[in-house]
Backbone as a printed PyTorch tensor [residue, N CA C, xyz], in Angstrom:
tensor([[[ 11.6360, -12.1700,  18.0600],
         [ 10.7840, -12.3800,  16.9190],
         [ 11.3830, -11.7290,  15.6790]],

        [[ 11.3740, -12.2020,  14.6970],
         [ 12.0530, -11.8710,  13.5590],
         [ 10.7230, -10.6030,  13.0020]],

        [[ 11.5310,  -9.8040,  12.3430],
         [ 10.4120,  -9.1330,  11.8880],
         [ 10.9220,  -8.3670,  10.4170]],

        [[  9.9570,  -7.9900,   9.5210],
         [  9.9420,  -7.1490,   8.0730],
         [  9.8910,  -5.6460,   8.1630]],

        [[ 10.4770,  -4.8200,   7.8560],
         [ 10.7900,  -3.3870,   8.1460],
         [ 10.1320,  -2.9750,   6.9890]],

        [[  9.7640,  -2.0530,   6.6260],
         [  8.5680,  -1.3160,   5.3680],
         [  8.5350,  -0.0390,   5.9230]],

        [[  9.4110,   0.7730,   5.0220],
         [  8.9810,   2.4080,   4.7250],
         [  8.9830,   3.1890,   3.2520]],

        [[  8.1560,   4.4530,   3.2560],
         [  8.2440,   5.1150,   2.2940],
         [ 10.0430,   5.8510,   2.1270]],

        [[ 10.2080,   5.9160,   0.5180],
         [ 11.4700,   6.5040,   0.4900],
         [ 11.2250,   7.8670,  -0.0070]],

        [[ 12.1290,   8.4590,  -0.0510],
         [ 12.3010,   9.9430,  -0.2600],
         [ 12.3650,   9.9280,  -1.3140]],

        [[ 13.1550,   9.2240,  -2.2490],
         [ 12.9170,   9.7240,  -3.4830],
         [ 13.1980,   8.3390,  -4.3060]],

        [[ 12.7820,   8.7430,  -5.8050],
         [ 12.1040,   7.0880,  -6.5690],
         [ 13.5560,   6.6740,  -7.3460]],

        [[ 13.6960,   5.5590,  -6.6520],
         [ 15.2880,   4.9440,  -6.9680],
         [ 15.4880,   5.0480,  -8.5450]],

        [[ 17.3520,   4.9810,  -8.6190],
         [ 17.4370,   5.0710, -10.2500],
         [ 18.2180,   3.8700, -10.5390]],

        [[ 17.6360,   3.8010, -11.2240],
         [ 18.6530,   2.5670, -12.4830],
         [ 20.0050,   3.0000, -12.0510]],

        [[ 20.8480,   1.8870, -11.8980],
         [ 22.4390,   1.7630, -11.4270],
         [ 22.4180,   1.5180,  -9.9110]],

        [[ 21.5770,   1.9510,  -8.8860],
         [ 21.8770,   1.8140,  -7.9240],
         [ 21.6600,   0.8620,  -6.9820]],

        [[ 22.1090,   0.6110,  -6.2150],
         [ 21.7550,  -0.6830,  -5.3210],
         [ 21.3720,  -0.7040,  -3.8250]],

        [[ 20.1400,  -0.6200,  -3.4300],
         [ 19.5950,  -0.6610,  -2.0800],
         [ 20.0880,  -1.3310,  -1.3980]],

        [[ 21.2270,  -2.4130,  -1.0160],
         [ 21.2590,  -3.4010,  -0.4320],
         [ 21.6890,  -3.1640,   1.0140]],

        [[ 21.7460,  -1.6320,   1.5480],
         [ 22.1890,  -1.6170,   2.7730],
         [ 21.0500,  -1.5880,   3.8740]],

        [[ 20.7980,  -1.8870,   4.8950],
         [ 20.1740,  -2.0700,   5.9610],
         [ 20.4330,  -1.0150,   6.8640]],

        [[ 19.0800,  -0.1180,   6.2540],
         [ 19.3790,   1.3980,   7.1110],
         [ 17.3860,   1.9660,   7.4190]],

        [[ 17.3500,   0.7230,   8.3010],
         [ 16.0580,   1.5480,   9.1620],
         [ 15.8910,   2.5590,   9.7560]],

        [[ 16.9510,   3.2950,  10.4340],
         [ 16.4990,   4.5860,  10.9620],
         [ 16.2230,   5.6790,  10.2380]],

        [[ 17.1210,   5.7490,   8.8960],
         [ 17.0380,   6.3740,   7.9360],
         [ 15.8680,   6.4830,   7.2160]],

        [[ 15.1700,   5.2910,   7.0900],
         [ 13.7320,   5.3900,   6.2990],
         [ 12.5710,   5.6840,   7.2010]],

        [[ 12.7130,   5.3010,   8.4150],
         [ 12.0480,   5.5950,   9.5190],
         [ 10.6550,   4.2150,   9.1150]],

        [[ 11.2450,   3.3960,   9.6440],
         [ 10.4630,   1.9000,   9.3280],
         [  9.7290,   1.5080,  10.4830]],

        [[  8.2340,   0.8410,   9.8640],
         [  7.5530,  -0.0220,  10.5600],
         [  7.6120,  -1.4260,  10.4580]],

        [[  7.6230,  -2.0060,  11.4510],
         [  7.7050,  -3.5920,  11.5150],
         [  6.3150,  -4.1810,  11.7580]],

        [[  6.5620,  -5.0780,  11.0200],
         [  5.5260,  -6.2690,  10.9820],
         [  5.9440,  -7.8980,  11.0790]],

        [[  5.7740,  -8.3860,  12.1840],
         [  5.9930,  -9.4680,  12.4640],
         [  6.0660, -10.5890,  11.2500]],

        [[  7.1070, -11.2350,  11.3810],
         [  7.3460, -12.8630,  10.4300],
         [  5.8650, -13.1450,  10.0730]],

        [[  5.4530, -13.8700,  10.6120],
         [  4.0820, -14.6330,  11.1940],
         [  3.4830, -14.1780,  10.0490]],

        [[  3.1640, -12.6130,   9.7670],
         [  2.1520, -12.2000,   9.2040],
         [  2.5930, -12.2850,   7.7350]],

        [[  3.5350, -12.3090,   7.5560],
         [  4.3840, -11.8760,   5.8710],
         [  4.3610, -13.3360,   5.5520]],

        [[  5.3200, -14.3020,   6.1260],
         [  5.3460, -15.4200,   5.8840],
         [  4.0790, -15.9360,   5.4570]],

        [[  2.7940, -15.8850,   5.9970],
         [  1.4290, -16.4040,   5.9490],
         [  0.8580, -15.8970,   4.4640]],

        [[  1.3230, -14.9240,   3.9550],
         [  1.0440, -14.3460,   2.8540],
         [  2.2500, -14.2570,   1.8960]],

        [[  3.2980, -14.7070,   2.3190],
         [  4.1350, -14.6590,   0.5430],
         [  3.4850, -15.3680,  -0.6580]],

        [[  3.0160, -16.2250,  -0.6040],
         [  2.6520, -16.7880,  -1.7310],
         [  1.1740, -15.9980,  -2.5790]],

        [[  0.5130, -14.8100,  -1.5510],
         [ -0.3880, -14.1850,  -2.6000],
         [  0.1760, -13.1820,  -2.7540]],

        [[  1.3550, -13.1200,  -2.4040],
         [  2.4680, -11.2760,  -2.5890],
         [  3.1920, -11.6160,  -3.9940]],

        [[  3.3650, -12.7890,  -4.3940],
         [  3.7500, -12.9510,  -5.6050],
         [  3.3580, -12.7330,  -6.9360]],

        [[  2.1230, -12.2390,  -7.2820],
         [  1.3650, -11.7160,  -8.0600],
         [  1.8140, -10.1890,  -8.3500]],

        [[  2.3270,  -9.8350,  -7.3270],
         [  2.8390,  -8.1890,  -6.8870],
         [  3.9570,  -8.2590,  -7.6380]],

        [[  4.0680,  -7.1950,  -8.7420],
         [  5.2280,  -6.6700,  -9.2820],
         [  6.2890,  -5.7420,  -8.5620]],

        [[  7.4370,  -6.4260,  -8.8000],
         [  8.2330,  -5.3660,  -7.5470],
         [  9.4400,  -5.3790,  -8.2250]],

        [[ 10.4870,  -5.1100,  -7.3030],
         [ 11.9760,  -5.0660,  -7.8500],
         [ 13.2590,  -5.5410,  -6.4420]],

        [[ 14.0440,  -5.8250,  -6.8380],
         [ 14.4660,  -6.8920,  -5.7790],
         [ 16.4330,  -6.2240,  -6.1550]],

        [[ 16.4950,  -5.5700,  -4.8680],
         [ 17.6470,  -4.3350,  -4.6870],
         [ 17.9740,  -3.5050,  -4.9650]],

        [[ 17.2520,  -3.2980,  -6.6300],
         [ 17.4560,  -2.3510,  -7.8330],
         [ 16.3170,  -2.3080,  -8.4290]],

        [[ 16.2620,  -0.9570,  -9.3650],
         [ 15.0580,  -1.0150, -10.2540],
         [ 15.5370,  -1.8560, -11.6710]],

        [[ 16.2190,  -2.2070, -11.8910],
         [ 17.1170,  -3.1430, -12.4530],
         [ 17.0030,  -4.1150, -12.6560]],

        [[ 16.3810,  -5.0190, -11.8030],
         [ 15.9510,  -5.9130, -11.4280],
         [ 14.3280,  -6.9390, -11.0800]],

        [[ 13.9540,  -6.8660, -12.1610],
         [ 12.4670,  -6.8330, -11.6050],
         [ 11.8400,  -8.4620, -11.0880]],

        [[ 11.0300,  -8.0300, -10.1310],
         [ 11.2290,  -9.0780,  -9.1240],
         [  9.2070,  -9.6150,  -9.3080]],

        [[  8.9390, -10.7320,  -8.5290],
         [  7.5910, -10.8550,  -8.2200],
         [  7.4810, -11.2600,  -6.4560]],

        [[  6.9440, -10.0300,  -5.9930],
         [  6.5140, -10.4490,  -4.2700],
         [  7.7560,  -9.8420,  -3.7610]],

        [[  7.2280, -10.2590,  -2.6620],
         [  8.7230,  -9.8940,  -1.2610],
         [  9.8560, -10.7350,  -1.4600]],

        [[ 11.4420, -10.1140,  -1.3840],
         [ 12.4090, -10.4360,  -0.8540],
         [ 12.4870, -10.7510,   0.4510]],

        [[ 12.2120, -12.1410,   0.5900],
         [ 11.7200, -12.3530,   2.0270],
         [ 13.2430, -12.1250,   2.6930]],

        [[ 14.8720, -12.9250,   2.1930],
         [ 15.9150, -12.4670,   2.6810],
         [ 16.4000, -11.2050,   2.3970]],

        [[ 15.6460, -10.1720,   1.9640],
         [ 16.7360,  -9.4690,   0.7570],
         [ 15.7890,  -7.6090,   0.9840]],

        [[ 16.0650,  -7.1820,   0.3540],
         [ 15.7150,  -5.7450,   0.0940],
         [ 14.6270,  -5.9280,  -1.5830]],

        [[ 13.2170,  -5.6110,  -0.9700],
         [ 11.8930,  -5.4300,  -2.2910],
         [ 11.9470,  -3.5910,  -2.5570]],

        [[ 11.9860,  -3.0380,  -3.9880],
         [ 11.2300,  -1.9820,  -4.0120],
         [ 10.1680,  -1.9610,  -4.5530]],

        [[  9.1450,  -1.5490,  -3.7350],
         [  7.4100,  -1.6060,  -4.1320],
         [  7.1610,  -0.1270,  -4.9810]],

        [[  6.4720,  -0.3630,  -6.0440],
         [  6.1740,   0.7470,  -6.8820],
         [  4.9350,   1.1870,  -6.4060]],

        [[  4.6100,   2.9190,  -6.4450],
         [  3.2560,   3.5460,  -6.4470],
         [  2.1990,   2.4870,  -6.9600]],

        [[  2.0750,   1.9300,  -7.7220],
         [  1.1750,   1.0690,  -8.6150],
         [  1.0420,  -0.1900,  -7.6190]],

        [[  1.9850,  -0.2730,  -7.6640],
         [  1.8160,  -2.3910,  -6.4550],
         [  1.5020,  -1.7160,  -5.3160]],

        [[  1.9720,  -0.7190,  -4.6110],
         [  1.4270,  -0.2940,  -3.0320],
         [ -0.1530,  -0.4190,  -3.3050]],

        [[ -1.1740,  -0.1190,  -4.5180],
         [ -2.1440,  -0.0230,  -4.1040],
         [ -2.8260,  -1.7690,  -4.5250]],

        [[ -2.1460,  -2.1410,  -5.0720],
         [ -2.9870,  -3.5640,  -5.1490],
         [ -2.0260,  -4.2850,  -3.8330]],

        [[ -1.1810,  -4.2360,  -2.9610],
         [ -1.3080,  -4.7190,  -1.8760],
         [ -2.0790,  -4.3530,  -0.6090]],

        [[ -2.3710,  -3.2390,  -0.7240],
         [ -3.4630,  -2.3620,   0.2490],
         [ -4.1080,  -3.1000,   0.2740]],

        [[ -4.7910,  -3.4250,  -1.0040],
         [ -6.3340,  -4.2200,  -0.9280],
         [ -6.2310,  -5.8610,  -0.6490]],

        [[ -5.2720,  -6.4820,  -0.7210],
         [ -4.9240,  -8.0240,  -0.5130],
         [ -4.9620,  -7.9770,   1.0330]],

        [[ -4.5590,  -7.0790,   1.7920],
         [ -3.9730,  -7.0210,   3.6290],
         [ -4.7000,  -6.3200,   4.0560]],

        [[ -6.3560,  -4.7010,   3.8180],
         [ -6.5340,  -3.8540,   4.5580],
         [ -8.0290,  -4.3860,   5.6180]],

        [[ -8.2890,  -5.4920,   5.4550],
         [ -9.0850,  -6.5220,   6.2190],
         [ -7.6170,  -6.8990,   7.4930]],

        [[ -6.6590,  -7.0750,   7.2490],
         [ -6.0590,  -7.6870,   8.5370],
         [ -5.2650,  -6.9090,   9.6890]],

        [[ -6.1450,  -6.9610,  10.8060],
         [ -5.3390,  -5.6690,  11.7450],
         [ -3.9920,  -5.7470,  12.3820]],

        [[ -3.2520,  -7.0380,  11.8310],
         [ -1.8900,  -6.8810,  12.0350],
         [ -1.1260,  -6.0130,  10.9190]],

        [[ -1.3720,  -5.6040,   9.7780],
         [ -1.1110,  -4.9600,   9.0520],
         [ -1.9780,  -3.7050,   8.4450]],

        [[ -2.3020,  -2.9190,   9.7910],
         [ -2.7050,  -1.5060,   9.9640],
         [ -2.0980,  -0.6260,   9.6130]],

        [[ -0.4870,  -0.2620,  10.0730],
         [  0.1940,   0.4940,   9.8990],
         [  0.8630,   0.4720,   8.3520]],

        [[  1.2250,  -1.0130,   8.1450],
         [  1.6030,  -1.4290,   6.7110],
         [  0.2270,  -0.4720,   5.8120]],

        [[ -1.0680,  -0.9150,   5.6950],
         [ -2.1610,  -0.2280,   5.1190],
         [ -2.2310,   1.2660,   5.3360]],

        [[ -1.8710,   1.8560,   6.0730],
         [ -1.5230,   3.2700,   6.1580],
         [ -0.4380,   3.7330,   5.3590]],

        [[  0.3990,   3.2240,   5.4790],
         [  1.8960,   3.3230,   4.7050],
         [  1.0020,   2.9890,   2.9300]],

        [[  0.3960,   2.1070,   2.6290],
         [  0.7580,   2.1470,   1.4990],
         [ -0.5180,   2.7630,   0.4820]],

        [[ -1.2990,   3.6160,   1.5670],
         [ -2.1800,   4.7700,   0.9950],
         [ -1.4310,   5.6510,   0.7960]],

        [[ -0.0710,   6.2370,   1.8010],
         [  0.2750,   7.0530,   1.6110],
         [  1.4590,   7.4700,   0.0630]],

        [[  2.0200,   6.1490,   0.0450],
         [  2.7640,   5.5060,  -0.9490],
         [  2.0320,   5.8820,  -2.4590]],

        [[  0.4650,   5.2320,  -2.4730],
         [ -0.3430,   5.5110,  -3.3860],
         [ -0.8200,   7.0230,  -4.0710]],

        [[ -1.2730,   7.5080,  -2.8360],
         [ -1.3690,   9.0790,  -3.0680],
         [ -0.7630,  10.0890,  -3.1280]],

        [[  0.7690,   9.8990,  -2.8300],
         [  1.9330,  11.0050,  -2.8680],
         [  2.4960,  10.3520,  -4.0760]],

        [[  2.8100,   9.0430,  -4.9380],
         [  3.3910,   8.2230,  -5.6970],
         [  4.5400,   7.9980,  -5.2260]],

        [[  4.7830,   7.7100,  -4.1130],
         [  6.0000,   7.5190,  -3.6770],
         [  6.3260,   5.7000,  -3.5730]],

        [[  7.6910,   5.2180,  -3.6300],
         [  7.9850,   4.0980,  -3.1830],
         [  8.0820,   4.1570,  -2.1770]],

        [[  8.1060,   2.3370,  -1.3170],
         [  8.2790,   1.3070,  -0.2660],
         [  9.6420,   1.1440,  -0.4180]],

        [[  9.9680,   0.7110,   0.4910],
         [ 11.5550,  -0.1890,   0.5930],
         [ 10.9280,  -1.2270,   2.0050]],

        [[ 11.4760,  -2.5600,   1.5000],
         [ 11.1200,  -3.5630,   2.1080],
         [ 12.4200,  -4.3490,   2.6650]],

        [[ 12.2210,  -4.1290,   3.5480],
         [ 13.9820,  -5.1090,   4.7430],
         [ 13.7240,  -6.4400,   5.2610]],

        [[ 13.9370,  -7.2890,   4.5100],
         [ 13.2470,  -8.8600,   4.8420],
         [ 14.7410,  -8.8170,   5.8560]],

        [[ 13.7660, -10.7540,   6.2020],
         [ 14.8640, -10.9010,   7.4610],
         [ 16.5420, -10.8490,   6.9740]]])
């Protein structure tokens, strides 16, 4: 099953740099099944984000690619997904995101 990786980062990316490497253990990531992301890209697009870089400003998930979710968008996606119990852990993650102000990093397929 293909799946979307989503963790908080350590610290809030800078202008110049480029996320593009694929390093889940490092962020210490939760997965959430295709199924569930796919079913919802099109209301994730409303969501202001950034797409490899802060550099770059993006709308919704990098469904192939690397999203960074800002303190601000973690909490208006909370509320779009915290009705759906496949995305429990995602809704945990992005209270925590909200209340520490920390960023997401998002690992599409």
């Amino acid at each position: 099953m293909a799946k979307h990786e989503f963790a908080l980062m350590d610290h809030i990316p800078q202008s110049g740099v480029r996320y593009d490497t694929y390093e889940p253990m490092q962020y210490h990531c939760i997965s959430i099944d295709d199924r569930h992301i796919e079913g919802r890209l099109w209301d994730f697009l409303i969501l202001p984000t950034y797409a490899h870089t802060v550099d770059v400003p993006w709308e919704g998930l990098c469904y192939c690619g690397i999203t960074l979710i800002p303190p601000h968008t973690a909490r208006e996606m909370r509320w779009m997904i915290c009705t759906e119990p496949a995305f429990a852990d995602l809704v945990t993650m992005l209270d925590e995101a909200d209340r520490r102000g920390k960023w997401i990093i998002h690992f599409g397929l």
